[in-house]
Amino acid sequence: MIGGGTGSFIGDVHRKAAAIDGMIDLVCGAFSSNAEKSKASGAALFLPEDRCYGSFEEMILKEIELPESIRMDFVSIVTPNHMHFAPAKLALEHGFHVVCDKPMTLTLEQTLEIESIVEKSGKIFALTHNYTGYPMVKQARAMVENGDLGHIRKIQVQYLQGWLSTAVEQTGQKQASWRVDPTKSGIGGALGDIGTHAENLMGYITGLKIKELAADLGRFGEGRVLDDDGNLLLRMENGAKGTMSISQIALGEENNLAIKVYGDKGSLEWEQENPNRLITHWLEEPVKVYTPNGNDLYDAALNVSRIPAGHPEGYLEAFATIYKNFATHVMAILSGETIERPDYPTVKDGVRGMQFIYAAVESDKNNAAWTTFKK
Amino acid sequence: MIGGGTGSFIGDVHRKAAAIDGMIDLVCGAFSSNAEKSKASGAALFLPEDRCYGSFEEMILKEIELPESIRMDFVSIVTPNHMHFAPAKLALEHGFHVVCDKPMTLTLEQTLEIESIVEKSGKIFALTHNYTGYPMVKQARAMVENGDLGHIRKIQVQYLQGWLSTAVEQTGQKQASWRVDPTKSGIGGALGDIGTHAENLMGYITGLKIKELAADLGRFGEGRVLDDDGNLLLRMENGAKGTMSISQIALGEENNLAIKVYGDKGSLEWEQENPNRLITHWLEEPVKVYTPNGNDLYDAALNVSRIPAGHPEGYLEAFATIYKNFATHVMAILSGETIERPDYPTVKDGVRGMQFIYAAVESDKNNAAWTTFKK
Amino acid sequence: MIGGGTGSFIGDVHRKAAAIDGMIDLVCGAFSSNAEKSKASGAALFLPEDRCYGSFEEMILKEIELPESIRMDFVSIVTPNHMHFAPAKLALEHGFHVVCDKPMTLTLEQTLEIESIVEKSGKIFALTHNYTGYPMVKQARAMVENGDLGHIRKIQVQYLQGWLSTAVEQTGQKQASWRVDPTKSGIGGALGDIGTHAENLMGYITGLKIKELAADLGRFGEGRVLDDDGNLLLRMENGAKGTMSISQIALGEENNLAIKVYGDKGSLEWEQENPNRLITHWLEEPVKVYTPNGNDLYDAALNVSRIPAGHPEGYLEAFATIYKNFATHVMAILSGETIERPDYPTVKDGVRGMQFIYAAVESDKNNAAWTTFKK
Amino acid sequence: MIGGGTGSFIGDVHRKAAAIDGMIDLVCGAFSSNAEKSKASGAALFLPEDRCYGSFEEMILKEIELPESIRMDFVSIVTPNHMHFAPAKLALEHGFHVVCDKPMTLTLEQTLEIESIVEKSGKIFALTHNYTGYPMVKQARAMVENGDLGHIRKIQVQYLQGWLSTAVEQTGQKQASWRVDPTKSGIGGALGDIGTHAENLMGYITGLKIKELAADLGRFGEGRVLDDDGNLLLRMENGAKGTMSISQIALGEENNLAIKVYGDKGSLEWEQENPNRLITHWLEEPVKVYTPNGNDLYDAALNVSRIPAGHPEGYLEAFATIYKNFATHVMAILSGETIERPDYPTVKDGVRGMQFIYAAVESDKNNAAWTTFKK
């Protein structure tokens, strides 16, 4: 693991998520660029001192020297955005698979470089768009893919938070301070932090790509240079239209990622804060509500539930499913097998996410003019 | 009553709503432009034959001849949009107050003419934006007005229906056929039918006006010339930003008018399909949910509840509150009293609604360019 | 109308409910046993002075003398429980149909006497168990009757309120003071006021009768002699088991009447505070949620919805359906027609309700011993 | 771990729950009484072969011989009920702490024997009443303990499942077949499997004990000798009254454990299927809804949330909290520290649970007579 020392939110999430299914052991880490702090974090995680490194370079270069049975199988990068590129590049170039937090890198150029390295390396790369791990998201995707909803006409996606309603970045809150800083976060604020999740979830469920978007971004927090709010119009490649609303100043919202998809035969709605429920509507039938391990589900949904119906799974389990599917792929590679359609977000999702950020920022600069994705 | 013969949806709604509070009696009607049909409708409503007229002109001209104690006190116009203007004009010019369904008229020009007639006439005019009659909408408005939410930053409003998902207008469904016909509906389809409600509700609760909007309209139903779907970006006069989404092809949606308002001290959300609940969020306090006749409400909300907490009031009661407040105003005028701040939508709301339709249609023609309201 | 003067809660409810469908006009009243007050109440309701009577005796005896086309068609009794018997008896004996609030009378003996008078009179008698008027309750009943749920095994019914959590009867609150007084309320407190509604709703939906019950009643309010809380075990005639919980000291509950019915093929749940939704579960299918005027409903539900799907109907509309079905029956009788299966609660429901109260009070006296219904 | 081989539901739950917080490593197991199967299960869990034992006796006796730094620190017993007693006894007697699934043993006598062994041994014993691990359950408990709700008057608790609606035990379903067999399950069916959870949750939140209960049990499944349904009246030691309803034939219910607690100052409601929400009601204030890591929580709730507000935690995380608190206690003991008020269910809870089962079965035999808890 790179980053994610004591006190980190997302480092802890990655560790718990990786642990749940018993397939992954944390064996080493460069938890901080300060060697002392890295060792202290490692000790708190019951790691031996000699596997706690002072930098990602040291970790990658030393681990590669260890016997295969001992050395790490892959790297998890859980640092702020501006520190994704270098360790991802180094790891891939030394033959390690990579799990990386989103958005993929600081700039689109870096993202495209990683994409090209991944392609050359033959290594696999997972981007933790964790919300696609929920069973009811898998069910939603299977329903669309199977044509149950018919032709998709309208999409509403939103990701609303309120934790930046006040200027918490000025109070020393670490999570806030790097996220509002373009040198660490990139050109997108809420766009990168949560907008990419919304874009990814929509693409995952509907299988549709954005043809063009019009973005009106807000910077409501005093002194903020990056967006902390945004409203977008979407036109999809298949002719569907939609809206995306994202915010980190939507006071009172906790982590309200939600989507509605309307086809000409049926429609569905799903909310991350109430994730064990998929509500569907039909032309002639009553409203049908699906639940994990409940009746009449597609295998895609059944396969990722760990416990019986009515026993709620949550955020960590959805995150764990990304790790599980990634680990399954790593193990398949180790044993020379192939997996036809691995189900976790890849470098392709990362590229699309960065294109999304760039298109939205460009549109906003042009007074919400329609803008397409660019390489 | 003008229009609203047997089989009409909205005529029946107006009659039931007007009856609930025991302040209004239906005394005459021109329920159809066919005299036979009008009489038949009137008979079914237990009206004497001589008060069932074959046209609105006949009704207005004959009623004005009746003694004051017998003749109607005001006119309710519940015809399709293209038949609002003429009877409203005639009624006002003959000294009758008017209740009129929305949107106000077929064109903005007609609306402005009615506005000017109302101003000259000294008569009162109510537009049935009925959704503002709900107790929790009154509470929401009072909270914003009182500053409880602080400065408003973000608004999400939607009005989603699915009943035009298929081409029901081709099956002879009367409600559908005039709504998709520009000669009867005007230049807005869903915009006029439900978008104006969304605009009005937002303005009523927040007290804010739209500075400019960008509208991307859809015409998904085969052969439709008017919009049956729309996504809008909003910029409000106070600097707030928002989205509006309207649709009549959002399959499975019944009558999903809903609004969220985010301030810098608090936020609120309300849904028409679950109207007896106002959810609010706060910087430091837990989520608070208000209910009609429940604890800690403003008088504005308490005053319009008819029954104790937990006894749900619905659409007809909200509609009835428009009639009740209008009738109270009529009675005040009859007895020479004045009412300081009558609480029902007026000709001003009608003008703003038509400006909204025109701005949205113009924006859509210009590829969703930002557009302001025009006279 | 007998009772229901200015300031009465339930009188106003009856009037509004009777008005909604335009079939019933209030033509006279004995709104108070004080002639002055009765006239004042009548005036506020726009009634002519000579139809405002000083007592129910006067009203019945004078109205019977009026020409048929003018005199009232039926009597509505909306007084406290101890004043149901005498006016109901007198009205029936003078040939008037009767609508009466619940529970039917002060004592079981009186109820049985009214039952016998009704049977002899040929007049019809409606008891306003208004909660059976909701469209989704009609749907629930039709589903059970049609065998959709299979054999019923388990029932949970509750009616929870919190308005007597404190000793409001000592503050002069009129609604509270007669309800806690056995000379006005009868031997049941919460049992009579809300328990009978719960019993009636359960019987209406399931078609099942209670074989025996065990009741543990509470008197939590200081100085209360009547029950303000009760927990009951139920054994039904078909072998099903269940619970009933009623309370008026369940602090925070508003008007939480709710029922769950479990069969061996399906189950359903309905809540009065969210009445436009019927949730059903099935052995092999996903959860299905029905809504008024939504898809796939029985005619019994479709027939009682007044407005399109998504336009919520509430308590007054459900109450109005009782009046509408009663008025339809009265009109059928007037025109010599018969109605096969009139759908409103009758004197039979009233008898069962009083038997329920008596059985529960007896069981409670015997430390919650199993007790059957007795004549 | 004892029991919980491949295909076991609860074994897997225990393993995942124990893994989440990174404090516990699975080091050995007797996963089956068949040595081959045990080794196969262990291999699938990446355990070395020499730590996969053919019986719990072998495991305990061999592990005790291992150096302290290597041998297991405690035993987890996840077998069916009839196989809790022997391994718990042996483990305690050899100095191992114990985590044991509920209900504690097959008989009350065994439970009392374990209680006495625990007391003598100085070892700690956790019973996995996992539902007390949810953050909002901790908040509920803290609110009651702090007097926020005032004097508790009324309690409703239910635990409803539908998975035994049909005779699944006759289809070879392993989970079902031992649960309906009194030689494996004990004298309680649903009572032991889920009723004890309901009793424990109620006791945990309210701090109240049952004074006496009246139980009416059902055996609806064809050929079942143990209860698969039950309705209970409760009288608590403080004078409160309540109901408990449990079922495994409540068709359509998934895992619906829910509780309502009414005091004379406030009330609360919580549902396991929607666990990240605690709804509270107050005499003078609006409804307040608490969420994990949301505003205005007690430390007891804050301390057990792993992720920010709006990121749902579920069943596994609640279960993990039991393990975490137990492991923290084990580590404190290892380092010679004491923990003032360890927060996990203990042998005391196990005794009360068995007394509950025995009292309910006895009451049911006596036609639901009031019955007290007995040693």
Short mmCIF file of C-alpha atoms in Angstrom, two decimals, chain C:
data_model
loop_
_atom_site.label_atom_id
_atom_site.label_comp_id
_atom_site.label_asym_id
_atom_site.label_seq_id
_atom_site.Cartn_x
_atom_site.Cartn_y
_atom_site.Cartn_z
CA MET C 1 -76.50 16.40 11.34
CA ILE C 2 -76.69 15.79 15.05
CA GLY C 3 -73.76 17.21 16.99
CA GLY C 4 -70.71 18.61 15.28
CA GLY C 5 -71.12 22.26 16.18
CA THR C 6 -68.46 24.89 15.68
CA GLY C 7 -65.14 23.68 17.06
CA SER C 8 -65.98 20.00 16.75
CA PHE C 9 -63.30 17.99 15.00
CA ILE C 10 -65.35 15.10 13.71
CA GLY C 11 -68.39 17.14 12.73
CA ASP C 12 -66.28 19.14 10.36
CA VAL C 13 -64.73 15.97 8.97
CA HIS C 14 -68.17 14.51 8.27
CA ARG C 15 -69.29 17.67 6.53
CA LYS C 16 -66.22 17.93 4.31
CA ALA C 17 -66.31 14.21 3.53
CA ALA C 18 -69.98 14.36 2.63
CA ALA C 19 -69.41 17.37 0.37
CA ILE C 20 -66.53 16.08 -1.74
CA ASP C 21 -68.51 14.02 -4.22
CA GLY C 22 -71.32 16.50 -4.73
CA MET C 23 -74.00 13.94 -3.84
CA ILE C 24 -74.94 15.21 -0.41
CA ASP C 25 -76.11 18.62 0.78
CA LEU C 26 -76.26 19.58 4.44
CA VAL C 27 -79.84 20.78 4.85
CA CYS C 28 -80.41 20.95 8.59
CA GLY C 29 -78.79 20.28 11.94
CA ALA C 30 -79.08 20.00 15.69
CA PHE C 31 -75.51 20.96 16.26
CA SER C 32 -75.76 21.43 19.98
CA SER C 33 -78.20 20.72 22.77
CA ASN C 34 -78.11 24.48 23.31
CA ALA C 35 -80.47 26.04 20.78
CA GLU C 36 -78.50 29.28 20.56
CA LYS C 37 -75.27 27.48 19.89
CA SER C 38 -76.94 25.22 17.37
CA LYS C 39 -78.25 28.21 15.44
CA ALA C 40 -74.88 29.92 15.53
CA SER C 41 -73.16 26.82 14.19
CA GLY C 42 -75.79 26.49 11.49
CA ALA C 43 -75.40 30.10 10.47
CA ALA C 44 -71.65 29.65 10.10
CA LEU C 45 -72.49 26.79 7.75
CA PHE C 46 -74.83 29.00 5.66
CA LEU C 47 -77.94 27.08 6.80
CA PRO C 48 -81.31 28.83 7.05
CA GLU C 49 -82.31 29.51 10.66
CA ASP C 50 -85.44 27.40 10.54
CA ARG C 51 -83.47 24.28 9.78
CA CYS C 52 -81.18 24.74 12.81
CA TYR C 53 -82.80 22.90 15.66
CA GLY C 54 -82.25 22.99 19.42
CA SER C 55 -82.34 19.23 19.88
CA PHE C 56 -82.24 16.08 17.84
CA GLU C 57 -85.82 15.30 18.89
CA GLU C 58 -86.99 18.61 17.52
CA MET C 59 -85.09 18.07 14.31
CA ILE C 60 -86.45 14.62 13.64
CA LEU C 61 -90.01 15.49 14.54
CA LYS C 62 -90.05 18.68 12.49
CA GLU C 63 -88.25 17.33 9.47
CA ILE C 64 -90.65 14.42 9.19
CA GLU C 65 -93.38 16.98 8.70
CA LEU C 66 -91.65 18.65 5.76
CA PRO C 67 -92.43 17.69 2.16
CA GLU C 68 -90.32 14.79 0.96
CA SER C 69 -88.53 16.89 -1.62
CA ILE C 70 -87.31 19.23 1.08
CA ARG C 71 -86.76 17.19 4.19
CA MET C 72 -83.50 15.53 4.98
CA ASP C 73 -82.90 12.04 3.53
CA PHE C 74 -80.80 10.72 6.38
CA VAL C 75 -79.29 11.68 9.70
CA SER C 76 -75.58 11.91 10.57
CA ILE C 77 -74.80 11.38 14.25
CA VAL C 78 -71.41 12.82 15.22
CA THR C 79 -71.84 13.24 18.99
CA PRO C 80 -69.74 11.58 21.70
CA ASN C 81 -70.48 7.87 22.19
CA HIS C 82 -73.11 8.22 24.93
CA MET C 83 -75.27 10.30 22.65
CA HIS C 84 -75.44 7.91 19.69
CA PHE C 85 -78.18 5.63 20.89
CA ALA C 86 -81.11 7.94 21.46
CA PRO C 87 -80.92 9.91 18.21
CA ALA C 88 -80.18 6.77 16.17
CA LYS C 89 -83.22 5.04 17.65
CA LEU C 90 -85.51 8.01 17.11
CA ALA C 91 -84.32 8.61 13.57
CA LEU C 92 -84.75 4.99 12.54
CA GLU C 93 -88.17 4.81 14.15
CA HIS C 94 -89.23 7.84 12.16
CA GLY C 95 -88.03 6.38 8.93
CA PHE C 96 -84.70 8.09 8.45
CA HIS C 97 -81.58 6.28 7.35
CA VAL C 98 -78.65 6.82 9.70
CA VAL C 99 -74.94 7.49 9.46
CA CYS C 100 -73.34 7.13 12.88
CA ASP C 101 -69.86 7.63 14.22
CA LYS C 102 -68.12 4.73 15.96
CA PRO C 103 -68.16 2.98 18.38
CA MET C 104 -71.82 2.39 17.85
CA THR C 105 -73.23 3.18 21.27
CA LEU C 106 -72.29 3.42 24.94
CA THR C 107 -73.10 -0.21 25.77
CA LEU C 108 -73.37 -3.52 23.98
CA GLU C 109 -77.03 -3.73 24.98
CA GLN C 110 -77.79 -0.47 23.18
CA THR C 111 -75.93 -1.69 20.14
CA LEU C 112 -77.95 -4.87 20.01
CA GLU C 113 -81.15 -2.86 20.36
CA ILE C 114 -80.17 -0.63 17.44
CA GLU C 115 -79.31 -3.72 15.42
CA SER C 116 -82.75 -5.06 16.01
CA ILE C 117 -84.41 -1.72 15.19
CA VAL C 118 -82.45 -1.44 11.95
CA GLU C 119 -83.50 -4.91 10.93
CA LYS C 120 -87.14 -4.18 11.58
CA SER C 121 -87.09 -0.69 10.05
CA GLY C 122 -85.85 -1.54 6.61
CA LYS C 123 -83.70 1.58 6.86
CA ILE C 124 -79.97 1.51 6.25
CA PHE C 125 -77.31 2.28 8.81
CA ALA C 126 -73.69 3.18 8.15
CA LEU C 127 -70.98 3.25 10.79
CA THR C 128 -68.08 5.48 9.85
CA HIS C 129 -65.16 3.09 10.02
CA ASN C 130 -63.68 5.45 7.52
CA TYR C 131 -60.31 3.73 7.10
CA THR C 132 -61.90 1.04 4.98
CA GLY C 133 -62.55 3.73 2.37
CA TYR C 134 -58.94 3.97 1.17
CA PRO C 135 -58.29 2.60 -2.34
CA MET C 136 -55.35 0.50 -1.20
CA VAL C 137 -57.46 -1.05 1.56
CA LYS C 138 -59.97 -2.04 -1.11
CA GLN C 139 -57.12 -3.54 -3.13
CA ALA C 140 -55.85 -5.44 -0.08
CA ARG C 141 -59.27 -6.85 0.59
CA ALA C 142 -59.72 -7.90 -3.03
CA MET C 143 -56.36 -9.65 -3.04
CA VAL C 144 -57.21 -11.68 0.05
CA GLU C 145 -60.70 -12.46 -1.17
CA ASN C 146 -59.34 -13.57 -4.50
CA GLY C 147 -56.93 -15.96 -2.81
CA ASP C 148 -53.79 -14.17 -3.98
CA LEU C 149 -52.17 -14.50 -0.56
CA GLY C 150 -53.30 -18.08 -0.02
CA HIS C 151 -54.28 -19.22 3.45
CA ILE C 152 -53.81 -16.44 6.01
CA ARG C 153 -51.51 -17.42 8.87
CA LYS C 154 -50.40 -14.32 10.68
CA ILE C 155 -51.77 -10.83 11.23
CA GLN C 156 -50.23 -7.78 12.86
CA VAL C 157 -52.46 -4.79 13.34
CA GLN C 158 -51.72 -1.66 15.31
CA TYR C 159 -53.27 1.70 15.93
CA LEU C 160 -50.87 3.96 17.75
CA GLN C 161 -51.37 7.56 18.80
CA GLY C 162 -49.49 9.68 21.29
CA TRP C 163 -51.82 12.59 21.93
CA LEU C 164 -52.80 11.37 25.42
CA SER C 165 -49.16 10.94 26.49
CA THR C 166 -49.66 13.79 28.91
CA ALA C 167 -52.79 14.54 30.91
CA VAL C 168 -54.31 16.80 28.26
CA GLU C 169 -57.78 16.03 29.59
CA GLN C 170 -56.88 18.11 32.63
CA THR C 171 -56.13 21.13 30.45
CA GLY C 172 -59.69 21.48 29.20
CA GLN C 173 -59.03 19.83 25.85
CA LYS C 174 -62.54 18.80 24.82
CA GLN C 175 -61.57 15.92 22.57
CA ALA C 176 -59.64 14.36 25.43
CA SER C 177 -61.99 14.98 28.31
CA TRP C 178 -64.98 12.99 27.09
CA ARG C 179 -62.82 10.20 25.74
CA VAL C 180 -61.34 9.40 29.17
CA ASP C 181 -64.75 9.57 30.88
CA PRO C 182 -66.56 6.20 31.09
CA THR C 183 -69.97 7.86 31.33
CA LYS C 184 -69.43 9.36 27.89
CA SER C 185 -67.06 6.91 26.27
CA GLY C 186 -68.27 3.55 27.58
CA ILE C 187 -66.15 0.80 29.10
CA GLY C 188 -63.43 1.15 26.50
CA GLY C 189 -61.02 4.07 26.21
CA ALA C 190 -58.46 3.59 23.45
CA LEU C 191 -60.27 0.30 22.78
CA GLY C 192 -63.40 2.11 21.68
CA ASP C 193 -61.80 5.10 20.10
CA ILE C 194 -59.19 3.38 17.96
CA GLY C 195 -59.21 -0.33 18.81
CA THR C 196 -62.52 -0.75 17.05
CA HIS C 197 -61.02 0.79 13.91
CA ALA C 198 -58.16 -1.70 14.07
CA GLU C 199 -60.54 -4.61 14.56
CA ASN C 200 -62.74 -3.41 11.74
CA LEU C 201 -59.89 -2.85 9.31
CA MET C 202 -58.49 -6.31 10.01
CA GLY C 203 -61.88 -7.92 9.51
CA TYR C 204 -62.52 -5.92 6.35
CA ILE C 205 -59.25 -6.84 4.68
CA THR C 206 -58.95 -10.46 5.77
CA GLY C 207 -62.61 -11.46 5.96
CA LEU C 208 -61.65 -13.26 9.16
CA LYS C 209 -63.26 -13.09 12.57
CA ILE C 210 -61.55 -13.20 15.95
CA LYS C 211 -62.13 -16.53 17.68
CA GLU C 212 -60.62 -15.45 20.98
CA LEU C 213 -58.34 -12.77 22.30
CA ALA C 214 -56.09 -12.08 25.27
CA ALA C 215 -55.81 -8.41 26.23
CA ASP C 216 -53.37 -6.65 28.50
CA LEU C 217 -54.55 -3.07 28.89
CA GLY C 218 -52.62 -0.12 30.27
CA ARG C 219 -53.80 2.98 32.07
CA PHE C 220 -50.62 5.04 31.98
CA GLY C 221 -52.07 8.53 32.23
CA GLU C 222 -52.30 9.68 35.81
CA GLY C 223 -55.79 9.14 37.18
CA ARG C 224 -57.17 7.45 34.10
CA VAL C 225 -59.79 4.78 34.68
CA LEU C 226 -60.14 3.77 31.06
CA ASP C 227 -57.43 2.07 29.03
CA ASP C 228 -55.08 4.35 27.12
CA ASP C 229 -52.94 1.48 25.85
CA GLY C 230 -53.41 -2.17 25.04
CA ASN C 231 -51.57 -5.20 23.74
CA LEU C 232 -53.60 -8.13 22.48
CA LEU C 233 -52.99 -11.65 21.27
CA LEU C 234 -55.43 -12.81 18.64
CA ARG C 235 -56.55 -16.22 17.46
CA MET C 236 -58.66 -16.12 14.33
CA GLU C 237 -61.37 -18.53 13.30
CA ASN C 238 -59.29 -19.95 10.45
CA GLY C 239 -56.33 -20.81 12.69
CA ALA C 240 -54.32 -17.67 12.01
CA LYS C 241 -52.63 -15.95 14.95
CA GLY C 242 -51.88 -12.33 15.46
CA THR C 243 -51.25 -9.32 17.60
CA MET C 244 -52.99 -6.03 18.03
CA SER C 245 -51.34 -3.11 19.69
CA ILE C 246 -53.23 0.10 20.38
CA SER C 247 -52.16 3.16 22.26
CA GLN C 248 -52.89 6.78 22.85
CA ILE C 249 -49.76 7.21 24.97
CA ALA C 250 -47.30 6.07 22.29
CA LEU C 251 -45.58 9.44 22.36
CA GLY C 252 -44.77 10.79 18.93
CA GLU C 253 -47.17 8.57 17.05
CA GLU C 254 -49.70 10.64 15.16
CA ASN C 255 -52.33 8.33 13.69
CA ASN C 256 -50.41 5.17 12.97
CA LEU C 257 -52.98 2.59 11.97
CA ALA C 258 -51.17 -0.17 10.14
CA ILE C 259 -51.67 -3.79 9.22
CA LYS C 260 -49.64 -6.70 7.94
CA VAL C 261 -51.25 -9.90 6.68
CA TYR C 262 -49.19 -13.00 5.93
CA GLY C 263 -50.56 -15.87 3.86
CA ASP C 264 -48.85 -18.98 2.58
CA LYS C 265 -48.60 -17.55 -0.94
CA GLY C 266 -48.08 -13.86 -0.33
CA SER C 267 -48.26 -11.09 2.22
CA LEU C 268 -49.22 -7.43 2.32
CA GLU C 269 -48.65 -4.36 4.44
CA TRP C 270 -50.48 -1.04 4.57
CA GLU C 271 -50.08 2.09 6.68
CA GLN C 272 -52.72 4.77 7.08
CA GLU C 273 -50.14 7.55 7.32
CA ASN C 274 -48.79 6.58 3.92
CA PRO C 275 -52.03 5.31 2.47
CA ASN C 276 -51.38 5.47 -1.24
CA ARG C 277 -49.10 2.48 -1.29
CA LEU C 278 -49.75 -1.21 -0.77
CA ILE C 279 -46.63 -3.30 -0.35
CA THR C 280 -46.86 -6.97 -1.21
CA HIS C 281 -44.42 -9.88 -0.99
CA TRP C 282 -44.45 -13.15 -2.87
CA LEU C 283 -42.85 -16.56 -2.73
CA GLU C 284 -41.00 -16.29 -6.04
CA GLU C 285 -41.45 -12.74 -7.24
CA PRO C 286 -39.93 -9.43 -6.18
CA VAL C 287 -41.72 -7.05 -3.87
CA LYS C 288 -44.62 -5.38 -5.68
CA VAL C 289 -45.93 -2.01 -4.67
CA TYR C 290 -49.41 -0.95 -5.74
CA THR C 291 -50.60 2.64 -5.93
CA PRO C 292 -54.06 4.13 -6.49
CA ASN C 293 -54.91 4.21 -10.18
CA GLY C 294 -51.59 2.50 -10.84
CA ASN C 295 -51.05 -0.71 -12.77
CA ASP C 296 -52.69 -4.08 -12.23
CA LEU C 297 -55.35 -3.22 -9.67
CA TYR C 298 -58.65 -4.86 -8.94
CA ASP C 299 -61.78 -2.92 -9.86
CA ALA C 300 -62.59 -2.57 -6.17
CA ALA C 301 -59.57 -0.26 -5.86
CA LEU C 302 -59.95 1.48 -9.21
CA ASN C 303 -63.57 2.33 -8.54
CA VAL C 304 -62.87 4.49 -5.51
CA SER C 305 -59.99 6.61 -6.81
CA ARG C 306 -61.04 10.09 -7.78
CA ILE C 307 -57.86 11.41 -9.36
CA PRO C 308 -54.97 10.03 -11.44
CA ALA C 309 -52.06 8.07 -10.03
CA GLY C 310 -49.58 10.13 -8.08
CA HIS C 311 -52.15 12.67 -6.92
CA PRO C 312 -52.44 11.65 -3.27
CA GLU C 313 -55.85 11.12 -1.77
CA GLY C 314 -56.10 11.25 1.99
CA TYR C 315 -58.23 10.81 5.06
CA LEU C 316 -61.11 13.00 3.92
CA GLU C 317 -61.40 11.19 0.60
CA ALA C 318 -61.46 7.80 2.32
CA PHE C 319 -64.12 9.12 4.66
CA ALA C 320 -65.98 10.51 1.67
CA THR C 321 -66.07 7.07 0.09
CA ILE C 322 -68.12 5.80 3.02
CA TYR C 323 -70.55 8.65 2.48
CA LYS C 324 -70.57 8.16 -1.28
CA ASN C 325 -71.36 4.48 -1.06
CA PHE C 326 -74.00 5.17 1.57
CA ALA C 327 -75.55 7.96 -0.52
CA THR C 328 -75.51 5.73 -3.57
CA HIS C 329 -77.44 3.16 -1.57
CA VAL C 330 -79.94 5.77 -0.36
CA MET C 331 -80.51 6.97 -3.92
CA ALA C 332 -80.93 3.39 -5.12
CA ILE C 333 -83.58 2.84 -2.48
CA LEU C 334 -85.29 6.08 -3.44
CA SER C 335 -85.46 4.93 -7.03
CA GLY C 336 -86.49 1.43 -6.11
CA GLU C 337 -83.27 -0.26 -7.13
CA THR C 338 -81.25 -2.74 -5.12
CA ILE C 339 -77.53 -2.84 -4.58
CA GLU C 340 -76.12 -6.30 -4.31
CA ARG C 341 -73.26 -5.79 -1.96
CA PRO C 342 -73.18 -2.28 -0.55
CA ASP C 343 -69.65 -1.38 0.48
CA TYR C 344 -69.77 0.57 3.73
CA PRO C 345 -69.65 -0.55 7.38
CA THR C 346 -73.05 -1.44 8.77
CA VAL C 347 -74.75 -2.24 12.04
CA LYS C 348 -73.10 -5.69 11.88
CA ASP C 349 -69.69 -4.02 12.09
CA GLY C 350 -70.97 -1.99 15.00
CA VAL C 351 -72.05 -5.11 16.87
CA ARG C 352 -68.71 -6.77 16.28
CA GLY C 353 -66.89 -3.65 17.44
CA MET C 354 -68.81 -3.53 20.71
CA GLN C 355 -68.27 -7.26 21.25
CA PHE C 356 -64.58 -6.64 20.69
CA ILE C 357 -64.50 -3.92 23.35
CA TYR C 358 -66.37 -6.09 25.82
CA ALA C 359 -64.20 -9.14 25.24
CA ALA C 360 -60.99 -7.15 25.62
CA VAL C 361 -62.10 -5.48 28.83
CA GLU C 362 -63.20 -8.83 30.26
CA SER C 363 -59.93 -10.50 29.27
CA ASP C 364 -57.94 -7.72 30.85
CA LYS C 365 -59.89 -8.08 34.11
CA ASN C 366 -58.94 -11.76 34.08
CA ASN C 367 -55.23 -11.08 33.67
CA ALA C 368 -55.33 -11.41 29.90
CA ALA C 369 -57.17 -14.73 29.84
CA TRP C 370 -58.42 -15.95 26.46
CA THR C 371 -61.91 -14.57 25.89
CA THR C 372 -64.49 -15.02 23.15
CA PHE C 373 -67.02 -12.56 21.73
CA LYS C 374 -70.41 -12.64 23.44
CA LYS C 375 -73.84 -11.30 22.62
#
